[in-house]
Coordinates of N, CA and C in Angstrom, one line a residue:
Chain A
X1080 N 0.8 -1.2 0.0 CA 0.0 0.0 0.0 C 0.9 1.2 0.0
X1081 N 0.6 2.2 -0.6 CA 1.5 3.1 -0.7 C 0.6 4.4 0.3
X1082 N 1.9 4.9 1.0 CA 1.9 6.1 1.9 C 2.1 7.5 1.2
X1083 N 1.7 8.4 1.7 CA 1.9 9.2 1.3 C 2.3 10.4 2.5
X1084 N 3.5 11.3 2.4 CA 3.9 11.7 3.6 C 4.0 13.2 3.6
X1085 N 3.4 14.1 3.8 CA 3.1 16.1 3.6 C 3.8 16.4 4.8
X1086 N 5.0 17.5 4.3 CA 5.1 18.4 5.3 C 5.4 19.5 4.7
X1087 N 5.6 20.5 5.2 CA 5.6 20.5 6.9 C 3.7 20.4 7.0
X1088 N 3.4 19.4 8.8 CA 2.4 19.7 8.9 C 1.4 21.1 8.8
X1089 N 2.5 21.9 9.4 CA 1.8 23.3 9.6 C 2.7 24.2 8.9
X1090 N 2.4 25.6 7.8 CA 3.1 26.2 7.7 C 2.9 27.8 7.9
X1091 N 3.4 28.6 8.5 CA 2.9 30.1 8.8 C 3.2 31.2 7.7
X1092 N 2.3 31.7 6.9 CA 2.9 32.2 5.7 C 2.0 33.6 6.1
X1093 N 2.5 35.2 5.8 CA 1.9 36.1 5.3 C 1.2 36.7 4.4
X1094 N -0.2 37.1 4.1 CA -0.3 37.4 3.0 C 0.5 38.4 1.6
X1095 N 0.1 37.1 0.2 CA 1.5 38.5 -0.4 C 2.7 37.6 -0.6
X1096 N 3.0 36.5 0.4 CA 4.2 35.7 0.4 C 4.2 34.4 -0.4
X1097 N 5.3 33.9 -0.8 CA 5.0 32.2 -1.4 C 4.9 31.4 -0.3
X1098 N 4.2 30.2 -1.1 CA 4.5 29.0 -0.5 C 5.0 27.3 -0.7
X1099 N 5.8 26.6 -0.5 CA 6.2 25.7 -1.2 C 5.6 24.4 0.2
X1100 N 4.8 23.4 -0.3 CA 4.2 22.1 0.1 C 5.2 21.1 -0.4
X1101 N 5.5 19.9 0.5 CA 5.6 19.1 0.0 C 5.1 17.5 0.1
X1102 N 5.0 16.8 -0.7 CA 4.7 15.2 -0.5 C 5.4 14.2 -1.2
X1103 N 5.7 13.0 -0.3 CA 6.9 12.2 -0.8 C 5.4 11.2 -0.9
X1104 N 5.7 9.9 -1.6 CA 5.6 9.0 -1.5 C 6.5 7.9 -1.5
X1105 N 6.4 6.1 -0.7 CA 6.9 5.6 -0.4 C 6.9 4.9 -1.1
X1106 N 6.6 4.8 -2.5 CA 6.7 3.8 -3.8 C 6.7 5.0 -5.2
X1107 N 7.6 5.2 -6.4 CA 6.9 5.1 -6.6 C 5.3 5.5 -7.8
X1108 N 5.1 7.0 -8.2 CA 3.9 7.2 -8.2 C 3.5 7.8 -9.8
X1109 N 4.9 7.4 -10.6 CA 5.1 8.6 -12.0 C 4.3 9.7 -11.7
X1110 N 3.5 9.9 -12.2 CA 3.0 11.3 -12.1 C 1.2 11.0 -12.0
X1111 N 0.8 10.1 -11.4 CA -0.3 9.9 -11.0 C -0.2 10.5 -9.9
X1112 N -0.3 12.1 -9.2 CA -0.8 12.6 -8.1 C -1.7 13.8 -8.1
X1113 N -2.3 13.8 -7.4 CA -3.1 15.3 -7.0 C -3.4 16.2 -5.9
X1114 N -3.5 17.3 -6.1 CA -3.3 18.4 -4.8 C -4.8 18.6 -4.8
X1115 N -5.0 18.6 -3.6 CA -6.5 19.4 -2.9 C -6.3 20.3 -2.1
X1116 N -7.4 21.3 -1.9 CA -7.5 22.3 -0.6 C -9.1 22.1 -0.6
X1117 N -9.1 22.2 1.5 CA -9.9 22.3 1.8 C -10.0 23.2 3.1
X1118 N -11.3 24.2 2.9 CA -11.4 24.8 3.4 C -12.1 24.8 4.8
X1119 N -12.2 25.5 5.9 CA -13.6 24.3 6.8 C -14.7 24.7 6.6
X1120 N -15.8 23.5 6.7 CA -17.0 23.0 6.5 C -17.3 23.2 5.2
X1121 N -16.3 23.0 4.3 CA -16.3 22.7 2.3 C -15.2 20.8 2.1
X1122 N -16.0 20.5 1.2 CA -15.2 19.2 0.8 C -14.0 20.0 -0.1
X1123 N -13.2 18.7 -0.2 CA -12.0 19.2 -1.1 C -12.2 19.9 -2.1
X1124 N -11.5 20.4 -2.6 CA -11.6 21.0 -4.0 C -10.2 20.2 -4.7
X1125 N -10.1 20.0 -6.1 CA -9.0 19.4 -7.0 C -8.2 21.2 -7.6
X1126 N -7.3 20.9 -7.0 CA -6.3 21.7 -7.5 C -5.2 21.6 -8.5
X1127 N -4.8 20.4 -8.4 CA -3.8 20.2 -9.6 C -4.0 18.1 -9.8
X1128 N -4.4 18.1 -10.8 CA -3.9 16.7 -11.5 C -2.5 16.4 -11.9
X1129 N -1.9 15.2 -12.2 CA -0.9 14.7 -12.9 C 0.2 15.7 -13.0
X1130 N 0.4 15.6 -11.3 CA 1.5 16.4 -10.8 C 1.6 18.0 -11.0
X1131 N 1.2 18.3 -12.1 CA 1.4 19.4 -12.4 C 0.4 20.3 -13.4
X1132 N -1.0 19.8 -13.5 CA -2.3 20.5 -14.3 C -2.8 20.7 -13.4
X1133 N -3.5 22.3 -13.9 CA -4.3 22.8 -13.4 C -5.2 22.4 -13.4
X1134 N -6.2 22.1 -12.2 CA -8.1 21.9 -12.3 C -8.3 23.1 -13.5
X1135 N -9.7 22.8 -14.1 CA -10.5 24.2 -14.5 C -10.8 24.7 -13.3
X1136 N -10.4 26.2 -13.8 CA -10.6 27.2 -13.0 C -10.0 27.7 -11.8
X1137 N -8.7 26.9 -11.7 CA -8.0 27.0 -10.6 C -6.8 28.3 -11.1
X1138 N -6.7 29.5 -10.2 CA -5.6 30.8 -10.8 C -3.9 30.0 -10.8
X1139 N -3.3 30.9 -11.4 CA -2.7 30.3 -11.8 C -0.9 30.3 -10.9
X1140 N -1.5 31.1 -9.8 CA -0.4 31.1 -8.8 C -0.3 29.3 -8.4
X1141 N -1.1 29.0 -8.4 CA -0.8 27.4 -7.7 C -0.2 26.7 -8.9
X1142 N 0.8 25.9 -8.8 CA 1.5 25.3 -9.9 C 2.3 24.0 -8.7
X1143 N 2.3 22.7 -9.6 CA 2.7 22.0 -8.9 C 3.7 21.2 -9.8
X1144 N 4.7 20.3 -9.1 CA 6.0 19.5 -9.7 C 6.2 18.5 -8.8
X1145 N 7.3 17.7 -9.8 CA 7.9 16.4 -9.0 C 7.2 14.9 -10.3
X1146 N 7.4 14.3 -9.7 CA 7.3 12.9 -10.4 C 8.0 11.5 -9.5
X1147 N 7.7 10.5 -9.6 CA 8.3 9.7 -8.9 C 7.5 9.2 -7.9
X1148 N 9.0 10.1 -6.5 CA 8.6 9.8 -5.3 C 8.0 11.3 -4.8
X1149 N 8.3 12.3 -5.0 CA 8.5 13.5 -4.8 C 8.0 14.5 -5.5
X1150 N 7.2 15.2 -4.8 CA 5.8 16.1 -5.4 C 6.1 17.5 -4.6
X1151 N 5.7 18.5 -5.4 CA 5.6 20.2 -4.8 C 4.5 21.2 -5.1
X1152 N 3.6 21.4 -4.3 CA 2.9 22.3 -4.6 C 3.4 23.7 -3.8
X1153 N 3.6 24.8 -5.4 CA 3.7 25.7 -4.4 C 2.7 27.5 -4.9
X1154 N 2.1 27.7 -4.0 CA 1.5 29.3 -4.1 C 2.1 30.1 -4.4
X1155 N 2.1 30.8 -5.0 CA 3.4 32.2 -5.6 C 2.5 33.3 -4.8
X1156 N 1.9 33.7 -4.7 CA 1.4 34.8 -3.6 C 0.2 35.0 -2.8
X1157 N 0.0 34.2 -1.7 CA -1.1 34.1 -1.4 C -2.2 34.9 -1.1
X1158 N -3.6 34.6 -1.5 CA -4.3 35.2 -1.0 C -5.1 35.2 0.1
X1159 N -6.0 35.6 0.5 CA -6.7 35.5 2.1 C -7.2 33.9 1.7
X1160 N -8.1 34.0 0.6 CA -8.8 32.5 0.4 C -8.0 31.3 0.6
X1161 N -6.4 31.6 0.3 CA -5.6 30.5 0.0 C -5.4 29.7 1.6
X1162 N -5.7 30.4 2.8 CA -5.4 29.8 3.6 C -6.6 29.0 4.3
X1163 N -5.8 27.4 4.0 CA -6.8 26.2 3.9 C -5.4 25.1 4.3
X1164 N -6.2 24.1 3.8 CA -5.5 22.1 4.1 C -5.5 22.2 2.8
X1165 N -4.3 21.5 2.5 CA -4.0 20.9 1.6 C -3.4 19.5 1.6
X1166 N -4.5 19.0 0.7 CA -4.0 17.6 0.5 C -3.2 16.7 -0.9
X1167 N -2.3 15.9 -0.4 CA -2.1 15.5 -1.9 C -2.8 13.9 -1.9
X1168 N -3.0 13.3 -3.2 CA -2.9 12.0 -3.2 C -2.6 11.3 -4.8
X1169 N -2.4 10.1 -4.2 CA -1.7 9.8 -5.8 C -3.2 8.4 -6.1
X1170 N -3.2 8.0 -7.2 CA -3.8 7.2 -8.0 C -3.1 6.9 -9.0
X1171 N -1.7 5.9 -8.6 CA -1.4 5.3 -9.4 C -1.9 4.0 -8.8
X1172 N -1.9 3.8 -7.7 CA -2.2 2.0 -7.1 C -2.7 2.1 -6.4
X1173 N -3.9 0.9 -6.2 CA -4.5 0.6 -5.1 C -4.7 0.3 -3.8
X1174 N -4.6 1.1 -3.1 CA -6.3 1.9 -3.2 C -5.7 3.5 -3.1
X1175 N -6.9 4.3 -3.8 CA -6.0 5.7 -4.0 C -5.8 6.3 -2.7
X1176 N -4.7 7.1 -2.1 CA -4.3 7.0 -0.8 C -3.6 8.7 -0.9
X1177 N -4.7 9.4 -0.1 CA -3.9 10.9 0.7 C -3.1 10.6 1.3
X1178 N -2.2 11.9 1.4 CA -1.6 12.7 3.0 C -2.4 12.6 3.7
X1179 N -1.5 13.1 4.8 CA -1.9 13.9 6.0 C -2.2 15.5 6.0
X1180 N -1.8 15.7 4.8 CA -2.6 17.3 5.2 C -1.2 18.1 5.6
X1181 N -1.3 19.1 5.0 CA -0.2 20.9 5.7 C -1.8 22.2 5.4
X1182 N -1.7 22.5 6.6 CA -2.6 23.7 6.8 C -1.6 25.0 6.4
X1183 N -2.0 25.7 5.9 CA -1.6 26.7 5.9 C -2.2 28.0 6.4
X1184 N -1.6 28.6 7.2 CA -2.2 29.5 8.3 C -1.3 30.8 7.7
X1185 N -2.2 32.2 8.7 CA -2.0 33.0 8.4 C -0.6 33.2 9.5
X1186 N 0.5 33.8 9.3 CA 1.8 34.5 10.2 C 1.3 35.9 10.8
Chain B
X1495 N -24.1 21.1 -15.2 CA -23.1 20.9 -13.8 C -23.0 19.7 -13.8
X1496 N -22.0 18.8 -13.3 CA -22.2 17.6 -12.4 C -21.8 18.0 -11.3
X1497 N -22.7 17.2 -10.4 CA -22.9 17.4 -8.5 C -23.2 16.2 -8.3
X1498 N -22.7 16.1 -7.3 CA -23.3 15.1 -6.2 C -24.2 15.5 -5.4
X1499 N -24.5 14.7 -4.6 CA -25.5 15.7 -3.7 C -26.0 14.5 -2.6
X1500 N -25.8 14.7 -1.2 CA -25.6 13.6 -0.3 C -26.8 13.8 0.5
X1501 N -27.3 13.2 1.2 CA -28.2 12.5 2.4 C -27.7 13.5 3.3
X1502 N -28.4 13.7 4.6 CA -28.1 14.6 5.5 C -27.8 14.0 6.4
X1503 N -26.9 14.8 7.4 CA -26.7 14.0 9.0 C -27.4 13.1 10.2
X1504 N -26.7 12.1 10.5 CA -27.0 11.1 11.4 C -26.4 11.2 12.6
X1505 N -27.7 10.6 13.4 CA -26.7 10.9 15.1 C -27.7 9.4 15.3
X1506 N -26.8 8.1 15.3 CA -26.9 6.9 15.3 C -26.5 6.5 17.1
X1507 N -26.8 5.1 17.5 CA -26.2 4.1 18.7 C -25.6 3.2 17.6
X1508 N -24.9 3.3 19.0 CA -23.7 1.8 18.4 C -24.5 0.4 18.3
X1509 N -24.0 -0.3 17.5 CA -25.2 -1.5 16.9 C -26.3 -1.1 15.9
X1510 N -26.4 0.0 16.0 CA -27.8 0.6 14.7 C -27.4 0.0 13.2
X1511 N -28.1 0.2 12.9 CA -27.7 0.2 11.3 C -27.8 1.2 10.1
X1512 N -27.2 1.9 8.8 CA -27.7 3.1 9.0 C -26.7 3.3 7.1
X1513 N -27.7 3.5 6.6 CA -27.5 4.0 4.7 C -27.5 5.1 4.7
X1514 N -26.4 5.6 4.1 CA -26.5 7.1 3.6 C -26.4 6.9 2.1
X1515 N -26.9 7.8 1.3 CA -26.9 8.1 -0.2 C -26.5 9.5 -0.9
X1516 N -25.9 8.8 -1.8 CA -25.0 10.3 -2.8 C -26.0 10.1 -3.9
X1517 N -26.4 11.1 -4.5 CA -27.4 10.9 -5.9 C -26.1 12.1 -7.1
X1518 N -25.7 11.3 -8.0 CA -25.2 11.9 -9.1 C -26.1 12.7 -10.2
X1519 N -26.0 13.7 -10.8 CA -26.9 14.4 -12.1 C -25.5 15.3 -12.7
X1520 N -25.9 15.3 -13.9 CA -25.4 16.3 -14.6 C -24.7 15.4 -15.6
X1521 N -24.4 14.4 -15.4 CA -23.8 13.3 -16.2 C -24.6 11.9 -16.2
X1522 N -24.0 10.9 -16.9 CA -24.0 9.9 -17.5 C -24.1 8.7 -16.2
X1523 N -24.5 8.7 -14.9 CA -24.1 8.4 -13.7 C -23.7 7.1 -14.0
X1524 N -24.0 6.1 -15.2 CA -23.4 4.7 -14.8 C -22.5 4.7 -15.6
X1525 N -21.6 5.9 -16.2 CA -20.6 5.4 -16.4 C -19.0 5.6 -15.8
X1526 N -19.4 6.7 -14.5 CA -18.2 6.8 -14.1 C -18.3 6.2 -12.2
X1527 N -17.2 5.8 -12.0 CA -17.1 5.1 -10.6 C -17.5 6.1 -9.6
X1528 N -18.2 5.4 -8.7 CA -18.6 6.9 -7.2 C -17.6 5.9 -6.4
X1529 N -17.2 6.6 -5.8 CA -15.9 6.6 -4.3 C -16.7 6.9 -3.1
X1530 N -16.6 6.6 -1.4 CA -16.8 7.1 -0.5 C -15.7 7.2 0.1
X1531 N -14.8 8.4 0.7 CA -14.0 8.9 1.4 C -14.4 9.3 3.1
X1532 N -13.6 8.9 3.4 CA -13.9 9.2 4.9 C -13.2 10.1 6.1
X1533 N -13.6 10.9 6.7 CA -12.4 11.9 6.7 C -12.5 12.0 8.5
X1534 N -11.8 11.5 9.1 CA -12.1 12.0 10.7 C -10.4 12.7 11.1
X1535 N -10.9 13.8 12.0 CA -9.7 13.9 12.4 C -8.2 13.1 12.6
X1536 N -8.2 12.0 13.5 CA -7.1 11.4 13.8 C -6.6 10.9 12.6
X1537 N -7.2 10.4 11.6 CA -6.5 9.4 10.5 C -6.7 10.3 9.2
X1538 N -7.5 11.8 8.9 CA -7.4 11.9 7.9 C -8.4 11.7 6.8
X1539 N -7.9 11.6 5.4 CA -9.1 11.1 4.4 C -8.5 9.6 3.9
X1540 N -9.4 9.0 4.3 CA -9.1 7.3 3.5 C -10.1 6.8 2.6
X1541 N -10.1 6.5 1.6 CA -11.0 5.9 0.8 C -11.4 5.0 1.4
X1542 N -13.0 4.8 1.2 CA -13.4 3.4 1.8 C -13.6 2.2 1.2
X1543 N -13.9 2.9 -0.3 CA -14.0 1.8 -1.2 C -14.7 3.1 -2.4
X1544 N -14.7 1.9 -3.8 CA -15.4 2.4 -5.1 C -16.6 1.5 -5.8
X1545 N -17.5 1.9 -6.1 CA -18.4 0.9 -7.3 C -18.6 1.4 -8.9
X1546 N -18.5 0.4 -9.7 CA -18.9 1.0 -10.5 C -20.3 0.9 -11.1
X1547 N -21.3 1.6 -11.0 CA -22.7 1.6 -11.0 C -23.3 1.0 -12.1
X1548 N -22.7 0.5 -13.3 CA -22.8 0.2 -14.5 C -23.8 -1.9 -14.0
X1549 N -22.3 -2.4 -13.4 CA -22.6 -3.5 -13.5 C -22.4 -4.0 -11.2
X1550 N -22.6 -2.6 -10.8 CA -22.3 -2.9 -9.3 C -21.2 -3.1 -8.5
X1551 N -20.1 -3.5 -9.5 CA -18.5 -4.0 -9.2 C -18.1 -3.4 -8.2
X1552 N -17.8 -4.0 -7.4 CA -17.3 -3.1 -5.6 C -15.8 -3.6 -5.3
X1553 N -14.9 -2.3 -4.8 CA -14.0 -2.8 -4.5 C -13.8 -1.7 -3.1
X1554 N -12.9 -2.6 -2.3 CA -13.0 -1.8 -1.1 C -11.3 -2.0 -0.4
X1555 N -10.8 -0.6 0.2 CA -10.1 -0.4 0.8 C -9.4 -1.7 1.9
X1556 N -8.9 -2.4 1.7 CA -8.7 -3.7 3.1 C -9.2 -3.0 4.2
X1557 N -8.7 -1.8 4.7 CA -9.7 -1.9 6.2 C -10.9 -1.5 6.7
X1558 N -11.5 -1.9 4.9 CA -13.0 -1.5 5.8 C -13.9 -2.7 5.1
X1559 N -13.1 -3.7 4.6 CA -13.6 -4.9 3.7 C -14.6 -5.2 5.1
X1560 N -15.8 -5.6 4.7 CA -16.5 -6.3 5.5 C -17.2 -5.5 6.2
X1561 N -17.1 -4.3 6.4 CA -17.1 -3.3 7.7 C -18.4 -2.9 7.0
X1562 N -18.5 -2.2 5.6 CA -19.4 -2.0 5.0 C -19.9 -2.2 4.0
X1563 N -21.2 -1.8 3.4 CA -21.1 -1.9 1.8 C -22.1 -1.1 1.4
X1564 N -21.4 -0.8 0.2 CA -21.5 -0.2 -1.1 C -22.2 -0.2 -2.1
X1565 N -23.3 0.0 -2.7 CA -24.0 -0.4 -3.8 C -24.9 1.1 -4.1
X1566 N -25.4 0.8 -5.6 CA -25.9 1.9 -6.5 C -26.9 1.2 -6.9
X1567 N -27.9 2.5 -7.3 CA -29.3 1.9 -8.0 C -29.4 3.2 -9.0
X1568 N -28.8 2.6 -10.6 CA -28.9 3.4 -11.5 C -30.2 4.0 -12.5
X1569 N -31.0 3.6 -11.8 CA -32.0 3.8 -11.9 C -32.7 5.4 -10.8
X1570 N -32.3 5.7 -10.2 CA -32.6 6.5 -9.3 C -30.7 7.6 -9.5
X1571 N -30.2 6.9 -10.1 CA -28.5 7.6 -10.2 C -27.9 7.9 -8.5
X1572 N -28.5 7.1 -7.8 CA -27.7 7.2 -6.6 C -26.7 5.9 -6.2
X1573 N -25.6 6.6 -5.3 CA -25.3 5.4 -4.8 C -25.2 5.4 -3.0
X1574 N -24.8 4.0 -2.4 CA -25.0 4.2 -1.0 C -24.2 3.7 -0.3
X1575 N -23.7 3.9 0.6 CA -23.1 3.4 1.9 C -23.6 2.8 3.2
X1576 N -23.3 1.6 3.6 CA -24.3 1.2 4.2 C -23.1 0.2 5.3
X1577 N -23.9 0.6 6.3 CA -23.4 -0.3 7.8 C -24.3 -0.9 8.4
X1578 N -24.0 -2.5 9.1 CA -25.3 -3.2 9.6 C -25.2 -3.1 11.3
X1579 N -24.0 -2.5 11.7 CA -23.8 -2.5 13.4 C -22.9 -1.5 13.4
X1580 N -23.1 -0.2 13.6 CA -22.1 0.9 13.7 C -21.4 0.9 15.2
X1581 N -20.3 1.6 15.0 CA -19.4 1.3 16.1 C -19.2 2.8 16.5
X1582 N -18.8 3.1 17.7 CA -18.4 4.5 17.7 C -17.2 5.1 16.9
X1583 N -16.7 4.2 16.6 CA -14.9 4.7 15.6 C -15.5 4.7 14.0
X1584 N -17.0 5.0 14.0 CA -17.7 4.8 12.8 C -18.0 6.5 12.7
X1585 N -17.9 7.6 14.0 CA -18.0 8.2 13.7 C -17.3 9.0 12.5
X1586 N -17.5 10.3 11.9 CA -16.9 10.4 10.4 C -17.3 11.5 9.5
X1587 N -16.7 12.2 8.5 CA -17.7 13.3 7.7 C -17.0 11.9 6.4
X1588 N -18.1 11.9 6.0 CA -18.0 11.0 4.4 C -18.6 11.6 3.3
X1589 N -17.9 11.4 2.1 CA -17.5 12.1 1.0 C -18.6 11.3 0.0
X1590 N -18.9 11.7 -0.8 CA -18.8 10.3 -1.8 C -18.0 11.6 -3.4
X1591 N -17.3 10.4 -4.1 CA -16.6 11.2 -5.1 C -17.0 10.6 -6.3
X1592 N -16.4 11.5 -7.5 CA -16.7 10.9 -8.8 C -15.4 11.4 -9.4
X1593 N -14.4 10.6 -9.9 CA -13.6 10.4 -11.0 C -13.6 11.3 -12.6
X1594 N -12.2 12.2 -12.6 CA -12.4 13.2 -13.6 C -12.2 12.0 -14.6
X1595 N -12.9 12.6 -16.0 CA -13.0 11.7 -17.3 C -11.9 10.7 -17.0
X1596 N -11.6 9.6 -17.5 CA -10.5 8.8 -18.1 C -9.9 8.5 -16.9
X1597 N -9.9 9.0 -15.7 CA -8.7 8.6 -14.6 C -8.9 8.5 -13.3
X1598 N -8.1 8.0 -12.5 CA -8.8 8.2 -11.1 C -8.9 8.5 -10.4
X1599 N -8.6 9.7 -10.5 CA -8.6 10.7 -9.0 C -9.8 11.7 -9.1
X1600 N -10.3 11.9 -7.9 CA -11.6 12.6 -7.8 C -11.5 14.1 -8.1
X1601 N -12.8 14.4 -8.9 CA -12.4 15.7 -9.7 C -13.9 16.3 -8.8
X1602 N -15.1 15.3 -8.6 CA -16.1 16.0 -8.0 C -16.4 15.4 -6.7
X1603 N -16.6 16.3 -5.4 CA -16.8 15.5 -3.9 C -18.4 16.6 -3.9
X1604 N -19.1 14.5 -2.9 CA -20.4 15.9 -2.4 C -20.0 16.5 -1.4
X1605 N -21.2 17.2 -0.9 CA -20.9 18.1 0.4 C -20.4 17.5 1.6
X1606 N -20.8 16.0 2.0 CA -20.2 15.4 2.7 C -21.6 15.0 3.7
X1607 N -21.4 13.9 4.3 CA -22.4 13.2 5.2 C -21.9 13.2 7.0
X1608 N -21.9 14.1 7.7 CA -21.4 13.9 8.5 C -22.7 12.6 9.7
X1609 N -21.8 11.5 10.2 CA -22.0 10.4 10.8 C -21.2 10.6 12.1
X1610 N -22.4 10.3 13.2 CA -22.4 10.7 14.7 C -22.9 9.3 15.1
X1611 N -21.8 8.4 16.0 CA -22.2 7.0 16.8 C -21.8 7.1 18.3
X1612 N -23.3 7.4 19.3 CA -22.9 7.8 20.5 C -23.9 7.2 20.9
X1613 N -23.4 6.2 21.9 CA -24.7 5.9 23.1 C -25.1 7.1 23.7

């Protein structure tokens, strides 16, 4: 079963500032992964497919990288809305399998 | 649009039994897989399993094989989640998902089913 491992858990960013996410997995994942944010009391939303596509309609500060084992989501300048969970997960193998989540909070 | 669109909250006892339902529109509902995700604080979001509504085909995460099940009636374009003895570690906000075109990772989540198991 493959893991999937996000850090930092928490990260303190200002608005205006970047941010760089990361997720390893423990097998593995070519480029079958994807980034979510979730906001509270909203389900996830799909922010990036196949490592590095944009959802529709997603701006275009969030851009994500990596392949393999090793995945990067990162914000280029946040906005108020941006501060949420973010999750990754991959679907290359069974069964499709998140993180644990990095919150991103306001500094 | 495609939406999902979920059943509302439950405040169950342990031992109850207890279906919740995702109804799909806006699309083709038997042709793409619905997911139920599970999301509690301590562990996170874990899939619990997938069907595909077409011909019923269930597959489910090892730890929740047995625990519950899964089935669709494409006829009504819903699908359901279903437990015959809930446990309190059953508490949960559950998802159910649908798969962007061609691949498998969830592109639409409903609003979510939140499940309360308290004597």
């Amino acid at each position: 079963e493959v893991v999937m491992t996000q850090s930092p858990a928490t990260l303190s960013v200002s608005p205006g500032e970047g941010a760089t996410l990361s997720c390893r997995a423990n097998q593995t994942i070519s480029s079958n992964l994807a980034w979510y944010q979730q906001t509270p009391g909203q389900a996830p939303r799909l922010l990036i497919y196949a490592a590095s596509t944009r959802a529709t309609g997603i701006p275009a500060r969030f851009s994500g990288s990596g392949s393999g084992t090793e995945f990067t989501l990162t914000i280029s300048s946040l906005q108020s809305e941006d501060f949420a969970v973010y999750y990754c997960q991959q679907y290359k193998h069974w069964p499709l399998a998140f993180g644990g989540g990095t919150k991103v909070e306001i500094k | 649009e495609v939406l999902l669109a979920q059943s509302g909250s439950e405040v169950k006892k342990p031992g109850e039994s207890l279906r919740i339902s995702c109804r799909g529109s806006g699309y083709n509902f038997a042709s793409y897989w619905i997911g139920w995700v599970r999301q509690t604080p301590g562990k996170g979001l874990e899939l619990v399993g997938i069907i595909y509504p077409a011909d019923s085909d269930t597959r489910y995460t090892a730890s929740f094989q047995g625990q519950v099940t899964i089935s669709a009636d494409t006829s009504i374009n819903t699908a359901f989640l279903q437990w015959n003895s809930l446990k309190a570690s059953d508490t949960a906000m559950y998802y159910c998902v649908r798969p962007h075109r061609g691949a498998n990772f969830p592109d639409t989540w409903g609003q979510g089913t939140l499940v309360t198991v308290s004597s």
